[in-house]
Amino acid sequence: MKLIVFSLDDNAVLHQAIVKQLGAESGNLIMRCFPDGESYVRILSDCANKAVILIDSLYQPDTKIMPLLFTVQLLRDMGAKKINLVAPYLGYMRQDKAFNPGEAVTSRYFAQLVSTHFDGLLTVDPHLHRYNSLNEIYSIPARAIPAAPLLADWISQQVKSPLLIGPDSESEQWVSRIAALAKAPYVILQKQRYGDREVKISIPAIQSWPAYAPVLIDDIISSGHTMAETIKHLKHLHMPAPICMAVHAIFAADAYQLLQQAGAAQIVTTNTVLHPSNAIDVAAALVAQLKEQKSERK
Ligand code: R5P
């Protein structure tokens, strides 16, 4: 079956890499907002009897979900066959529990919505904390590729004597893997969150690593407060300014400036979300996984 690839966001690097490496057609569509905020979608390519990949990085998902659902529905009306979603960043993964009575477990509802419309999902390092895998909430084949090897390569090539630091217990799964690959030591801090933008970090015996270059690692930088608070503590302990690394460059509002002002030596992210801090390209890893899935289907 012929394959056509559409991108619903402006990450041309990922779109072009997937089209080229899979020998696929590049899909053409027009998407815009009417003055009242409603979405307009028009597909200009012939999609009948083709397999489709839709690329859409789902940060700020509330603004993206309607155009995405309209597009997938339109594709089906135009005769497209299998439709897979490639969401380099998968939103709505962090509310994985009702912390207070009456709270919506939105990760589950979002997964149900996406599973209803798509035939498969591919993403990079989803925030799996209380879930062991995406398949606990997604009823379609849902795969996740790890960014750890890419972050480890960057650290090995760019940082002399790195000490990897995870800001909270949730980050240990990423930090420990990167540390093993980069053959670097790591410590995990303790974080208490008091609100969306209020966190407190404690640092166990970090002073015992004076000759090392601190590298803070997290899956997501959103408000930036987790990292900014950690930088403050490192400063207080007279540690060198750290490199701040994250897989997903969400950077809500002024988070990027907040980290720069807090004293980050460098801020490094992957291009799952387009941002000036992108220094690590996930395109080859996504393509490798898509090729594997293609050969499994043969
Ligand atoms: C939390 O569980 C995540 O791994 C990150 O630590 C968190 O999302 C970062 O958020 P913020 O930048 O808003 O502190």
PDB file of C-alpha atoms and ligand atoms in Angstrom:
ATOM      1  CA  MET A   1       0.000   0.000   0.000  1.00  0.00           C
ATOM      2  CA  LYS A   2       1.318   3.471  -0.869  1.00  0.00           C
ATOM      3  CA  LEU A   3       2.225   5.691   2.086  1.00  0.00           C
ATOM      4  CA  ILE A   4       1.509   9.407   2.408  1.00  0.00           C
ATOM      5  CA  VAL A   5       2.805  11.568   5.267  1.00  0.00           C
ATOM      6  CA  PHE A   6       1.172  14.781   6.515  1.00  0.00           C
ATOM      7  CA  SER A   7       2.543  17.144   9.111  1.00  0.00           C
ATOM      8  CA  LEU A   8       0.089  19.162  11.180  1.00  0.00           C
ATOM      9  CA  ASP A   9       2.784  21.152  12.909  1.00  0.00           C
ATOM     10  CA  ASP A  10       5.732  23.086  11.540  1.00  0.00           C
ATOM     11  CA  ASN A  11       8.482  20.579  12.319  1.00  0.00           C
ATOM     12  CA  ALA A  12       9.774  20.269   8.746  1.00  0.00           C
ATOM     13  CA  VAL A  13      12.869  18.294   9.834  1.00  0.00           C
ATOM     14  CA  LEU A  14      10.806  15.372  11.098  1.00  0.00           C
ATOM     15  CA  HIS A  15       8.349  15.535   8.189  1.00  0.00           C
ATOM     16  CA  GLN A  16      11.074  15.545   5.534  1.00  0.00           C
ATOM     17  CA  ALA A  17      13.106  12.797   7.217  1.00  0.00           C
ATOM     18  CA  ILE A  18      10.098  10.479   7.471  1.00  0.00           C
ATOM     19  CA  VAL A  19       9.006  11.155   3.876  1.00  0.00           C
ATOM     20  CA  LYS A  20      12.502  10.651   2.467  1.00  0.00           C
ATOM     21  CA  GLN A  21      13.588   7.669   4.519  1.00  0.00           C
ATOM     22  CA  LEU A  22      10.335   5.764   4.031  1.00  0.00           C
ATOM     23  CA  GLY A  23      10.104   6.615   0.331  1.00  0.00           C
ATOM     24  CA  ALA A  24       6.669   8.104   1.013  1.00  0.00           C
ATOM     25  CA  GLU A  25       4.651  10.867  -0.613  1.00  0.00           C
ATOM     26  CA  SER A  26       4.515  14.210   1.158  1.00  0.00           C
ATOM     27  CA  GLY A  27       0.898  15.122   1.849  1.00  0.00           C
ATOM     28  CA  ASN A  28      -0.430  18.593   1.239  1.00  0.00           C
ATOM     29  CA  LEU A  29      -3.064  20.218   3.400  1.00  0.00           C
ATOM     30  CA  ILE A  30      -4.358  23.622   4.391  1.00  0.00           C
ATOM     31  CA  MET A  31      -5.233  24.296   7.991  1.00  0.00           C
ATOM     32  CA  ARG A  32      -6.295  27.564   9.506  1.00  0.00           C
ATOM     33  CA  CYS A  33      -8.595  29.157  12.031  1.00  0.00           C
ATOM     34  CA  PHE A  34     -11.722  31.146  11.226  1.00  0.00           C
ATOM     35  CA  PRO A  35     -12.001  34.488  13.048  1.00  0.00           C
ATOM     36  CA  ASP A  36     -14.241  32.855  15.658  1.00  0.00           C
ATOM     37  CA  GLY A  37     -11.566  30.259  16.452  1.00  0.00           C
ATOM     38  CA  GLU A  38     -13.155  27.319  14.630  1.00  0.00           C
ATOM     39  CA  SER A  39     -10.844  25.152  12.508  1.00  0.00           C
ATOM     40  CA  TYR A  40     -10.722  24.874   8.713  1.00  0.00           C
ATOM     41  CA  VAL A  41      -9.056  21.818   7.168  1.00  0.00           C
ATOM     42  CA  ARG A  42      -8.605  21.001   3.491  1.00  0.00           C
ATOM     43  CA  ILE A  43      -6.578  18.076   2.114  1.00  0.00           C
ATOM     44  CA  LEU A  44      -5.143  18.676  -1.343  1.00  0.00           C
ATOM     45  CA  SER A  45      -3.516  15.262  -1.891  1.00  0.00           C
ATOM     46  CA  ASP A  46      -5.203  12.122  -3.151  1.00  0.00           C
ATOM     47  CA  CYS A  47      -5.389   9.740  -0.172  1.00  0.00           C
ATOM     48  CA  ALA A  48      -7.662   6.988  -1.490  1.00  0.00           C
ATOM     49  CA  ASN A  49      -6.422   3.512  -0.535  1.00  0.00           C
ATOM     50  CA  LYS A  50      -3.207   4.864   0.938  1.00  0.00           C
ATOM     51  CA  ALA A  51      -1.692   4.293   4.363  1.00  0.00           C
ATOM     52  CA  VAL A  52      -1.286   7.595   6.174  1.00  0.00           C
ATOM     53  CA  ILE A  53       1.078   8.955   8.810  1.00  0.00           C
ATOM     54  CA  LEU A  54      -0.033  12.151  10.547  1.00  0.00           C
ATOM     55  CA  ILE A  55       2.741  13.943  12.421  1.00  0.00           C
ATOM     56  CA  ASP A  56       1.566  16.238  15.201  1.00  0.00           C
ATOM     57  CA  SER A  57       3.506  16.990  18.348  1.00  0.00           C
ATOM     58  CA  LEU A  58       0.800  17.252  20.986  1.00  0.00           C
ATOM     59  CA  TYR A  59       1.992  20.048  23.265  1.00  0.00           C
ATOM     60  CA  GLN A  60      -0.749  22.572  23.977  1.00  0.00           C
ATOM     61  CA  PRO A  61      -3.058  19.714  23.010  1.00  0.00           C
ATOM     62  CA  ASP A  62      -6.331  21.559  23.516  1.00  0.00           C
ATOM     63  CA  THR A  63      -5.644  23.796  20.521  1.00  0.00           C
ATOM     64  CA  LYS A  64      -4.487  20.847  18.418  1.00  0.00           C
ATOM     65  CA  ILE A  65      -7.016  18.155  19.065  1.00  0.00           C
ATOM     66  CA  MET A  66      -9.963  19.535  17.023  1.00  0.00           C
ATOM     67  CA  PRO A  67      -7.927  20.105  13.826  1.00  0.00           C
ATOM     68  CA  LEU A  68      -6.342  16.669  14.332  1.00  0.00           C
ATOM     69  CA  LEU A  69      -9.694  14.911  14.701  1.00  0.00           C
ATOM     70  CA  PHE A  70     -11.174  16.766  11.726  1.00  0.00           C
ATOM     71  CA  THR A  71      -8.160  15.754   9.615  1.00  0.00           C
ATOM     72  CA  VAL A  72      -8.365  12.079  10.487  1.00  0.00           C
ATOM     73  CA  GLN A  73     -12.121  12.056   9.820  1.00  0.00           C
ATOM     74  CA  LEU A  74     -11.598  13.797   6.484  1.00  0.00           C
ATOM     75  CA  LEU A  75      -8.875  11.302   5.546  1.00  0.00           C
ATOM     76  CA  ARG A  76     -11.264   8.421   6.187  1.00  0.00           C
ATOM     77  CA  ASP A  77     -13.958  10.134   4.087  1.00  0.00           C
ATOM     78  CA  MET A  78     -11.364  10.465   1.297  1.00  0.00           C
ATOM     79  CA  GLY A  79     -10.714   6.721   1.362  1.00  0.00           C
ATOM     80  CA  ALA A  80      -7.452   6.568   3.336  1.00  0.00           C
ATOM     81  CA  LYS A  81      -6.721   3.185   4.873  1.00  0.00           C
ATOM     82  CA  LYS A  82      -4.540   2.730   7.962  1.00  0.00           C
ATOM     83  CA  ILE A  83      -3.957   6.073   9.713  1.00  0.00           C
ATOM     84  CA  ASN A  84      -1.125   6.255  12.214  1.00  0.00           C
ATOM     85  CA  LEU A  85      -0.373   9.175  14.476  1.00  0.00           C
ATOM     86  CA  VAL A  86       3.249  10.136  15.090  1.00  0.00           C
ATOM     87  CA  ALA A  87       3.161  12.441  18.114  1.00  0.00           C
ATOM     88  CA  PRO A  88       6.831  13.116  19.006  1.00  0.00           C
ATOM     89  CA  TYR A  89       5.505  14.672  22.223  1.00  0.00           C
ATOM     90  CA  LEU A  90       2.396  13.052  23.635  1.00  0.00           C
ATOM     91  CA  GLY A  91       0.402  15.396  25.848  1.00  0.00           C
ATOM     92  CA  TYR A  92      -1.998  14.531  28.641  1.00  0.00           C
ATOM     93  CA  MET A  93       0.194  11.884  30.250  1.00  0.00           C
ATOM     94  CA  ARG A  94       0.837  13.526  33.609  1.00  0.00           C
ATOM     95  CA  GLN A  95      -2.621  13.397  35.170  1.00  0.00           C
ATOM     96  CA  ASP A  96      -2.430   9.642  35.673  1.00  0.00           C
ATOM     97  CA  LYS A  97      -4.374   9.525  38.935  1.00  0.00           C
ATOM     98  CA  ALA A  98      -7.196  11.352  40.693  1.00  0.00           C
ATOM     99  CA  PHE A  99      -5.181  13.097  43.411  1.00  0.00           C
ATOM    100  CA  ASN A 100      -8.369  14.681  44.814  1.00  0.00           C
ATOM    101  CA  PRO A 101     -11.923  13.372  44.770  1.00  0.00           C
ATOM    102  CA  GLY A 102     -13.722  14.274  41.546  1.00  0.00           C
ATOM    103  CA  GLU A 103     -10.586  14.935  39.449  1.00  0.00           C
ATOM    104  CA  ALA A 104     -10.567  13.757  35.825  1.00  0.00           C
ATOM    105  CA  VAL A 105      -7.828  11.249  34.998  1.00  0.00           C
ATOM    106  CA  THR A 106      -7.278  12.987  31.688  1.00  0.00           C
ATOM    107  CA  SER A 107      -4.477  10.674  30.507  1.00  0.00           C
ATOM    108  CA  ARG A 108      -7.046   7.895  30.280  1.00  0.00           C
ATOM    109  CA  TYR A 109      -9.744   9.991  28.569  1.00  0.00           C
ATOM    110  CA  PHE A 110      -7.251  11.423  26.084  1.00  0.00           C
ATOM    111  CA  ALA A 111      -5.979   7.918  25.291  1.00  0.00           C
ATOM    112  CA  GLN A 112      -9.546   6.745  24.670  1.00  0.00           C
ATOM    113  CA  LEU A 113     -10.167   9.663  22.314  1.00  0.00           C
ATOM    114  CA  VAL A 114      -6.990   9.069  20.269  1.00  0.00           C
ATOM    115  CA  SER A 115      -7.584   5.296  20.222  1.00  0.00           C
ATOM    116  CA  THR A 116     -11.065   5.801  18.768  1.00  0.00           C
ATOM    117  CA  HIS A 117      -9.755   7.678  15.748  1.00  0.00           C
ATOM    118  CA  PHE A 118      -6.318   6.261  14.910  1.00  0.00           C
ATOM    119  CA  ASP A 119      -4.994   2.820  13.989  1.00  0.00           C
ATOM    120  CA  GLY A 120      -1.651   3.247  15.742  1.00  0.00           C
ATOM    121  CA  LEU A 121       0.486   5.676  17.719  1.00  0.00           C
ATOM    122  CA  LEU A 122       4.215   6.331  17.877  1.00  0.00           C
ATOM    123  CA  THR A 123       5.800   8.748  20.329  1.00  0.00           C
ATOM    124  CA  VAL A 124       9.062   9.565  22.121  1.00  0.00           C
ATOM    125  CA  ASP A 125       9.456   9.067  25.878  1.00  0.00           C
ATOM    126  CA  PRO A 126       5.883   9.557  27.095  1.00  0.00           C
ATOM    127  CA  HIS A 127       5.580  10.490  30.770  1.00  0.00           C
ATOM    128  CA  LEU A 128       5.020   6.983  32.112  1.00  0.00           C
ATOM    129  CA  HIS A 129       4.897   7.247  35.866  1.00  0.00           C
ATOM    130  CA  ARG A 130       1.994   5.297  37.316  1.00  0.00           C
ATOM    131  CA  TYR A 131       1.447   3.430  34.038  1.00  0.00           C
ATOM    132  CA  ASN A 132       4.045   0.873  32.979  1.00  0.00           C
ATOM    133  CA  SER A 133       3.283   1.219  29.298  1.00  0.00           C
ATOM    134  CA  LEU A 134       1.038   3.118  26.915  1.00  0.00           C
ATOM    135  CA  ASN A 135      -0.915  -0.062  26.302  1.00  0.00           C
ATOM    136  CA  GLU A 136      -2.487   0.267  29.745  1.00  0.00           C
ATOM    137  CA  ILE A 137      -4.511   3.210  28.462  1.00  0.00           C
ATOM    138  CA  TYR A 138      -4.287   3.095  24.636  1.00  0.00           C
ATOM    139  CA  SER A 139      -6.336   0.378  22.952  1.00  0.00           C
ATOM    140  CA  ILE A 140      -4.508   0.765  19.590  1.00  0.00           C
ATOM    141  CA  PRO A 141      -0.906  -0.409  19.052  1.00  0.00           C
ATOM    142  CA  ALA A 142       1.027   2.352  20.811  1.00  0.00           C
ATOM    143  CA  ARG A 143       4.806   2.460  20.787  1.00  0.00           C
ATOM    144  CA  ALA A 144       7.328   4.690  22.474  1.00  0.00           C
ATOM    145  CA  ILE A 145      10.939   5.142  21.505  1.00  0.00           C
ATOM    146  CA  PRO A 146      13.462   6.195  24.140  1.00  0.00           C
ATOM    147  CA  ALA A 147      15.521   9.350  23.743  1.00  0.00           C
ATOM    148  CA  ALA A 148      18.068   8.122  26.330  1.00  0.00           C
ATOM    149  CA  PRO A 149      20.657   6.877  23.769  1.00  0.00           C
ATOM    150  CA  LEU A 150      20.553  10.263  22.011  1.00  0.00           C
ATOM    151  CA  LEU A 151      20.930  12.244  25.244  1.00  0.00           C
ATOM    152  CA  ALA A 152      23.732   9.922  26.370  1.00  0.00           C
ATOM    153  CA  ASP A 153      25.594  10.426  23.059  1.00  0.00           C
ATOM    154  CA  TRP A 154      25.303  14.199  23.366  1.00  0.00           C
ATOM    155  CA  ILE A 155      26.630  14.122  26.942  1.00  0.00           C
ATOM    156  CA  SER A 156      29.515  11.778  26.033  1.00  0.00           C
ATOM    157  CA  GLN A 157      30.571  14.063  23.200  1.00  0.00           C
ATOM    158  CA  GLN A 158      30.036  17.453  24.863  1.00  0.00           C
ATOM    159  CA  VAL A 159      30.594  17.188  28.626  1.00  0.00           C
ATOM    160  CA  LYS A 160      33.787  16.320  30.479  1.00  0.00           C
ATOM    161  CA  SER A 161      33.204  14.465  33.798  1.00  0.00           C
ATOM    162  CA  PRO A 162      29.412  14.816  33.874  1.00  0.00           C
ATOM    163  CA  LEU A 163      27.394  14.213  37.024  1.00  0.00           C
ATOM    164  CA  LEU A 164      23.804  13.522  35.974  1.00  0.00           C
ATOM    165  CA  ILE A 165      21.136  14.887  38.287  1.00  0.00           C
ATOM    166  CA  GLY A 166      17.465  13.905  38.252  1.00  0.00           C
ATOM    167  CA  PRO A 167      15.196  16.404  40.045  1.00  0.00           C
ATOM    168  CA  ASP A 168      12.744  13.837  41.402  1.00  0.00           C
ATOM    169  CA  SER A 169      12.074  10.121  41.732  1.00  0.00           C
ATOM    170  CA  GLU A 170      10.012  10.170  38.520  1.00  0.00           C
ATOM    171  CA  SER A 171      13.102  11.168  36.549  1.00  0.00           C
ATOM    172  CA  GLU A 172      15.135   8.185  37.758  1.00  0.00           C
ATOM    173  CA  GLN A 173      13.928   5.948  34.913  1.00  0.00           C
ATOM    174  CA  TRP A 174      15.433   8.342  32.322  1.00  0.00           C
ATOM    175  CA  VAL A 175      18.474   9.489  34.280  1.00  0.00           C
ATOM    176  CA  SER A 176      19.650   6.009  35.300  1.00  0.00           C
ATOM    177  CA  ARG A 177      19.433   4.773  31.716  1.00  0.00           C
ATOM    178  CA  ILE A 178      21.318   7.774  30.333  1.00  0.00           C
ATOM    179  CA  ALA A 179      23.938   7.429  33.078  1.00  0.00           C
ATOM    180  CA  ALA A 180      24.519   3.762  32.189  1.00  0.00           C
ATOM    181  CA  LEU A 181      24.867   4.581  28.483  1.00  0.00           C
ATOM    182  CA  ALA A 182      27.106   7.607  29.067  1.00  0.00           C
ATOM    183  CA  LYS A 183      29.044   5.739  31.790  1.00  0.00           C
ATOM    184  CA  ALA A 184      28.523   8.653  34.169  1.00  0.00           C
ATOM    185  CA  PRO A 185      27.502   8.816  37.843  1.00  0.00           C
ATOM    186  CA  TYR A 186      24.048  10.088  38.780  1.00  0.00           C
ATOM    187  CA  VAL A 187      22.080  11.327  41.790  1.00  0.00           C
ATOM    188  CA  ILE A 188      18.326  11.680  42.204  1.00  0.00           C
ATOM    189  CA  LEU A 189      16.965  14.567  44.241  1.00  0.00           C
ATOM    190  CA  GLN A 190      13.775  14.817  46.205  1.00  0.00           C
ATOM    191  CA  LYS A 191      11.032  17.100  44.951  1.00  0.00           C
ATOM    192  CA  GLN A 192       7.885  18.278  46.617  1.00  0.00           C
ATOM    193  CA  ARG A 193       5.302  19.988  44.430  1.00  0.00           C
ATOM    194  CA  TYR A 194       2.990  22.498  46.136  1.00  0.00           C
ATOM    195  CA  GLY A 195       1.283  23.843  43.012  1.00  0.00           C
ATOM    196  CA  ASP A 196       1.652  24.180  39.215  1.00  0.00           C
ATOM    197  CA  ARG A 197       4.543  26.615  39.654  1.00  0.00           C
ATOM    198  CA  GLU A 198       5.747  25.875  43.161  1.00  0.00           C
ATOM    199  CA  VAL A 199       8.266  23.122  43.871  1.00  0.00           C
ATOM    200  CA  LYS A 200      10.844  22.477  46.609  1.00  0.00           C
ATOM    201  CA  ILE A 201      13.947  20.415  45.923  1.00  0.00           C
ATOM    202  CA  SER A 202      16.276  18.779  48.426  1.00  0.00           C
ATOM    203  CA  ILE A 203      19.728  17.590  47.516  1.00  0.00           C
ATOM    204  CA  PRO A 204      21.275  14.633  49.292  1.00  0.00           C
ATOM    205  CA  ALA A 205      25.063  15.017  49.727  1.00  0.00           C
ATOM    206  CA  ILE A 206      25.647  16.589  46.329  1.00  0.00           C
ATOM    207  CA  GLN A 207      28.758  18.362  47.626  1.00  0.00           C
ATOM    208  CA  SER A 208      30.613  15.043  47.444  1.00  0.00           C
ATOM    209  CA  TRP A 209      30.956  15.572  43.656  1.00  0.00           C
ATOM    210  CA  PRO A 210      32.980  18.796  43.461  1.00  0.00           C
ATOM    211  CA  ALA A 211      35.044  18.015  40.351  1.00  0.00           C
ATOM    212  CA  TYR A 212      32.073  17.065  38.194  1.00  0.00           C
ATOM    213  CA  ALA A 213      30.028  19.075  35.699  1.00  0.00           C
ATOM    214  CA  PRO A 214      26.362  18.947  36.788  1.00  0.00           C
ATOM    215  CA  VAL A 215      23.843  18.007  34.093  1.00  0.00           C
ATOM    216  CA  LEU A 216      20.190  18.267  35.146  1.00  0.00           C
ATOM    217  CA  ILE A 217      17.974  15.852  33.256  1.00  0.00           C
ATOM    218  CA  ASP A 218      14.184  15.648  33.054  1.00  0.00           C
ATOM    219  CA  ASP A 219      11.698  14.388  30.506  1.00  0.00           C
ATOM    220  CA  ILE A 220       9.781  17.680  30.318  1.00  0.00           C
ATOM    221  CA  ILE A 221      10.497  21.309  31.072  1.00  0.00           C
ATOM    222  CA  SER A 222       7.089  22.950  31.410  1.00  0.00           C
ATOM    223  CA  SER A 223       6.916  25.882  33.840  1.00  0.00           C
ATOM    224  CA  GLY A 224      10.691  25.486  34.363  1.00  0.00           C
ATOM    225  CA  HIS A 225      10.298  25.676  38.139  1.00  0.00           C
ATOM    226  CA  THR A 226      11.625  22.172  38.817  1.00  0.00           C
ATOM    227  CA  MET A 227      14.916  22.984  37.098  1.00  0.00           C
ATOM    228  CA  ALA A 228      15.106  26.602  38.283  1.00  0.00           C
ATOM    229  CA  GLU A 229      14.675  25.503  41.887  1.00  0.00           C
ATOM    230  CA  THR A 230      17.387  22.843  41.448  1.00  0.00           C
ATOM    231  CA  ILE A 231      19.793  25.395  39.938  1.00  0.00           C
ATOM    232  CA  LYS A 232      19.206  27.634  42.981  1.00  0.00           C
ATOM    233  CA  HIS A 233      20.203  24.817  45.314  1.00  0.00           C
ATOM    234  CA  LEU A 234      23.311  23.935  43.309  1.00  0.00           C
ATOM    235  CA  LYS A 235      24.371  27.597  43.452  1.00  0.00           C
ATOM    236  CA  HIS A 236      23.809  27.642  47.182  1.00  0.00           C
ATOM    237  CA  LEU A 237      26.144  24.642  47.481  1.00  0.00           C
ATOM    238  CA  HIS A 238      28.768  26.379  45.283  1.00  0.00           C
ATOM    239  CA  MET A 239      28.402  23.834  42.493  1.00  0.00           C
ATOM    240  CA  PRO A 240      29.216  24.966  38.925  1.00  0.00           C
ATOM    241  CA  ALA A 241      26.340  26.240  36.753  1.00  0.00           C
ATOM    242  CA  PRO A 242      24.566  23.166  35.357  1.00  0.00           C
ATOM    243  CA  ILE A 243      23.599  22.157  31.847  1.00  0.00           C
ATOM    244  CA  CYS A 244      19.804  21.635  31.763  1.00  0.00           C
ATOM    245  CA  MET A 245      18.658  18.825  29.475  1.00  0.00           C
ATOM    246  CA  ALA A 246      15.156  17.635  28.683  1.00  0.00           C
ATOM    247  CA  VAL A 247      13.572  15.444  26.067  1.00  0.00           C
ATOM    248  CA  HIS A 248      10.540  17.693  25.498  1.00  0.00           C
ATOM    249  CA  ALA A 249      10.945  21.480  25.240  1.00  0.00           C
ATOM    250  CA  ILE A 250       7.480  22.525  26.389  1.00  0.00           C
ATOM    251  CA  PHE A 251       8.647  25.816  27.977  1.00  0.00           C
ATOM    252  CA  ALA A 252       5.271  27.237  28.983  1.00  0.00           C
ATOM    253  CA  ALA A 253       5.069  31.063  29.088  1.00  0.00           C
ATOM    254  CA  ASP A 254       8.433  32.488  30.266  1.00  0.00           C
ATOM    255  CA  ALA A 255       9.993  29.172  31.362  1.00  0.00           C
ATOM    256  CA  TYR A 256      12.989  29.450  29.018  1.00  0.00           C
ATOM    257  CA  GLN A 257      13.904  32.919  30.303  1.00  0.00           C
ATOM    258  CA  LEU A 258      13.345  31.714  33.858  1.00  0.00           C
ATOM    259  CA  LEU A 259      15.988  28.992  33.401  1.00  0.00           C
ATOM    260  CA  GLN A 260      18.419  31.334  31.692  1.00  0.00           C
ATOM    261  CA  GLN A 261      18.004  33.872  34.496  1.00  0.00           C
ATOM    262  CA  ALA A 262      18.313  31.163  37.150  1.00  0.00           C
ATOM    263  CA  GLY A 263      21.824  30.524  35.788  1.00  0.00           C
ATOM    264  CA  ALA A 264      21.690  27.470  33.491  1.00  0.00           C
ATOM    265  CA  ALA A 265      25.046  27.121  31.729  1.00  0.00           C
ATOM    266  CA  GLN A 266      23.293  25.696  28.674  1.00  0.00           C
ATOM    267  CA  ILE A 267      19.791  24.412  27.873  1.00  0.00           C
ATOM    268  CA  VAL A 268      19.591  21.379  25.607  1.00  0.00           C
ATOM    269  CA  THR A 269      16.512  19.577  24.280  1.00  0.00           C
ATOM    270  CA  THR A 270      15.480  17.237  21.475  1.00  0.00           C
ATOM    271  CA  ASN A 271      13.337  18.404  18.569  1.00  0.00           C
ATOM    272  CA  THR A 272      10.170  16.534  19.631  1.00  0.00           C
ATOM    273  CA  VAL A 273       8.913  20.100  20.161  1.00  0.00           C
ATOM    274  CA  LEU A 274      10.482  22.815  17.987  1.00  0.00           C
ATOM    275  CA  HIS A 275      12.408  25.285  20.145  1.00  0.00           C
ATOM    276  CA  PRO A 276      15.672  27.300  20.013  1.00  0.00           C
ATOM    277  CA  SER A 277      17.172  24.918  22.610  1.00  0.00           C
ATOM    278  CA  ASN A 278      16.866  21.895  20.255  1.00  0.00           C
ATOM    279  CA  ALA A 279      20.308  20.303  19.868  1.00  0.00           C
ATOM    280  CA  ILE A 280      19.371  16.645  19.483  1.00  0.00           C
ATOM    281  CA  ASP A 281      17.513  15.293  16.456  1.00  0.00           C
ATOM    282  CA  VAL A 282      15.062  12.411  17.024  1.00  0.00           C
ATOM    283  CA  ALA A 283      14.250  11.986  13.301  1.00  0.00           C
ATOM    284  CA  ALA A 284      16.530   8.974  12.680  1.00  0.00           C
ATOM    285  CA  ALA A 285      15.184   7.152  15.746  1.00  0.00           C
ATOM    286  CA  LEU A 286      11.565   7.745  14.658  1.00  0.00           C
ATOM    287  CA  VAL A 287      12.327   6.608  11.111  1.00  0.00           C
ATOM    288  CA  ALA A 288      14.076   3.446  12.365  1.00  0.00           C
ATOM    289  CA  GLN A 289      10.993   2.520  14.407  1.00  0.00           C
ATOM    290  CA  LEU A 290       8.606   3.251  11.504  1.00  0.00           C
ATOM    291  CA  LYS A 291      10.760   1.086   9.196  1.00  0.00           C
ATOM    292  CA  GLU A 292      10.649  -1.733  11.726  1.00  0.00           C
ATOM    293  CA  GLN A 293       6.847  -1.496  11.925  1.00  0.00           C
ATOM    294  CA  LYS A 294       6.663  -1.514   8.111  1.00  0.00           C
ATOM    295  CA  SER A 295       8.754  -4.670   7.834  1.00  0.00           C
ATOM    296  CA  GLU A 296       6.673  -6.386  10.590  1.00  0.00           C
ATOM    297  CA  ARG A 297       3.553  -5.792   8.461  1.00  0.00           C
ATOM    298  CA  LYS A 298       5.067  -7.462   5.346  1.00  0.00           C
TER     299      LYS A 298
HETATM  300  C1  R5P B   1       7.144  15.715  36.390  1.00  0.00           C
HETATM  301  O1  R5P B   1       6.730  14.749  36.841  1.00  0.00           O
HETATM  302  C2  R5P B   1       8.007  15.819  35.161  1.00  0.00           C
HETATM  303  O2  R5P B   1       8.899  14.759  35.039  1.00  0.00           O
HETATM  304  C3  R5P B   1       8.778  17.120  35.208  1.00  0.00           C
HETATM  305  O3  R5P B   1       9.622  17.147  36.343  1.00  0.00           O
HETATM  306  C4  R5P B   1       7.831  18.267  35.300  1.00  0.00           C
HETATM  307  O4  R5P B   1       6.795  18.122  34.393  1.00  0.00           O
HETATM  308  C5  R5P B   1       8.525  19.577  35.063  1.00  0.00           C
HETATM  309  O5  R5P B   1       7.564  20.559  35.216  1.00  0.00           O
HETATM  310  P1  R5P B   1       7.942  22.065  35.505  1.00  0.00           P
HETATM  311  O6  R5P B   1       8.924  22.480  34.446  1.00  0.00           O
HETATM  312  O7  R5P B   1       6.610  22.748  35.394  1.00  0.00           O
HETATM  313  O8  R5P B   1       8.490  22.150  36.893  1.00  0.00           O
END
